Tab-separated table of C-alpha atoms in Angstrom:
chain	number	residue	atom	x	y	z
A	1	MET	CA	88.823	52.932	108.465
A	2	LYS	CA	89.108	54.294	111.958
A	3	THR	CA	88.205	57.848	112.801
A	4	ARG	CA	89.315	60.118	115.646
A	5	SER	CA	90.644	57.335	117.881
A	6	ARG	CA	93.297	56.532	115.318
A	7	LYS	CA	96.741	57.221	116.755
A	8	SER	CA	99.071	56.812	113.796
A	9	PHE	CA	98.622	58.387	110.417
A	10	ALA	CA	100.690	57.395	107.441
A	11	THR	CA	104.215	58.730	107.700
A	12	LYS	CA	105.773	60.919	105.016
A	13	SER	CA	107.778	57.913	103.761
A	14	ASP	CA	104.500	55.997	103.224
A	15	ILE	CA	102.968	58.818	101.200
A	16	THR	CA	103.638	59.238	97.546
A	17	ASP	CA	103.039	62.580	95.913
A	18	ALA	CA	99.727	61.697	94.267
A	19	GLY	CA	101.039	58.129	94.172
A	20	GLY	CA	100.405	57.681	90.493
A	21	HIS	CA	96.823	58.631	91.261
A	22	SER	CA	97.025	62.198	89.985
A	23	SER	CA	94.349	63.319	87.585
A	24	THR	CA	97.049	64.910	85.432
A	25	GLN	CA	98.693	61.565	84.724
A	26	LYS	CA	97.917	60.578	81.138
A	27	LYS	CA	99.450	57.113	80.781
A	28	GLY	CA	98.367	53.860	82.370
A	29	PRO	CA	94.900	52.740	83.406
A	30	SER	CA	92.258	55.261	84.352
A	31	ILE	CA	91.959	56.126	88.025
A	32	GLN	CA	88.920	54.841	89.895
A	33	TRP	CA	88.471	57.693	92.345
A	34	ASP	CA	85.429	56.100	93.953
A	35	CYS	CA	87.630	53.257	95.256
A	36	ALA	CA	89.707	55.604	97.404
A	37	ASP	CA	88.886	56.392	101.013
A	38	ILE	CA	89.849	59.606	102.781
A	39	ASP	CA	92.510	58.827	105.369
A	40	HIS	CA	92.938	62.288	106.874
A	41	MET	CA	93.236	65.973	106.075
A	42	GLU	CA	95.958	68.469	107.017
A	43	PHE	CA	96.163	72.259	106.911
A	44	ASP	CA	99.407	73.820	105.678
A	45	GLU	CA	99.660	77.114	107.563
A	46	SER	CA	102.527	78.446	105.458
A	47	ALA	CA	100.511	78.154	102.236
A	48	SER	CA	97.029	78.374	103.809
A	49	THR	CA	95.931	75.270	101.935
A	50	TYR	CA	94.395	71.930	102.844
A	51	HIS	CA	95.834	68.608	101.760
A	52	VAL	CA	93.745	65.447	101.675
A	53	PHE	CA	95.362	62.040	102.057
A	54	LEU	CA	93.635	59.207	100.205
A	55	LYS	CA	94.032	55.550	101.075
A	56	TRP	CA	93.737	53.273	98.052
A	57	PRO	CA	92.584	49.622	98.088
A	58	ASN	CA	96.159	48.417	97.489
A	59	GLY	CA	97.333	50.221	100.660
A	60	ASP	CA	98.962	53.214	98.972
A	61	VAL	CA	98.416	56.641	100.497
A	62	SER	CA	98.536	59.694	98.254
A	63	GLU	CA	98.355	63.426	98.931
A	64	HIS	CA	96.056	65.706	96.931
A	65	PRO	CA	94.870	69.329	97.065
A	66	ARG	CA	91.423	69.659	98.639
A	67	ASP	CA	89.903	71.179	95.485
A	68	GLU	CA	90.932	68.152	93.421
A	69	ILE	CA	89.193	65.871	95.924
A	70	TYR	CA	86.073	68.057	95.855
A	71	ASP	CA	86.017	67.544	92.093
A	72	LYS	CA	86.995	63.857	91.888
A	73	CYS	CA	85.607	62.376	95.151
A	74	PRO	CA	82.717	64.519	96.383
A	75	GLN	CA	80.870	61.649	98.089
A	76	GLN	CA	83.959	60.433	99.947
A	77	MET	CA	84.666	63.989	101.104
A	78	LEU	CA	81.091	64.374	102.320
A	79	ARG	CA	81.295	61.072	104.236
A	80	PHE	CA	84.577	62.219	105.794
A	81	TYR	CA	82.974	65.464	107.006
A	82	ILE	CA	79.919	63.610	108.337
A	83	ARG	CA	82.131	61.215	110.329
A	84	HIS	CA	83.944	64.147	111.923
A	85	ILE	CA	81.060	66.511	112.592
A	86	LYS	CA	80.279	67.312	116.217
A	87	PHE	CA	77.134	69.005	117.398
A	88	VAL	CA	77.456	71.059	120.562
């Protein structure tokens, strides 16, 4: 995964709403949250909320509320913050 130098994020057409990876989904195999990597994070000014975009091993990108990621993927979120921290 590339960090700041990355020019193109996944487009809206590439992103599925939770992409079948939602924690509320009851059918199908269980989700392995530790396999996902954080692609990027966006702030929605109109709702004052953050959305985290996960990239799955099969190439899917899904959008999730930040609080769900804090609960399901705390280590990935921490690694994402560490990669983007800047000391001045």
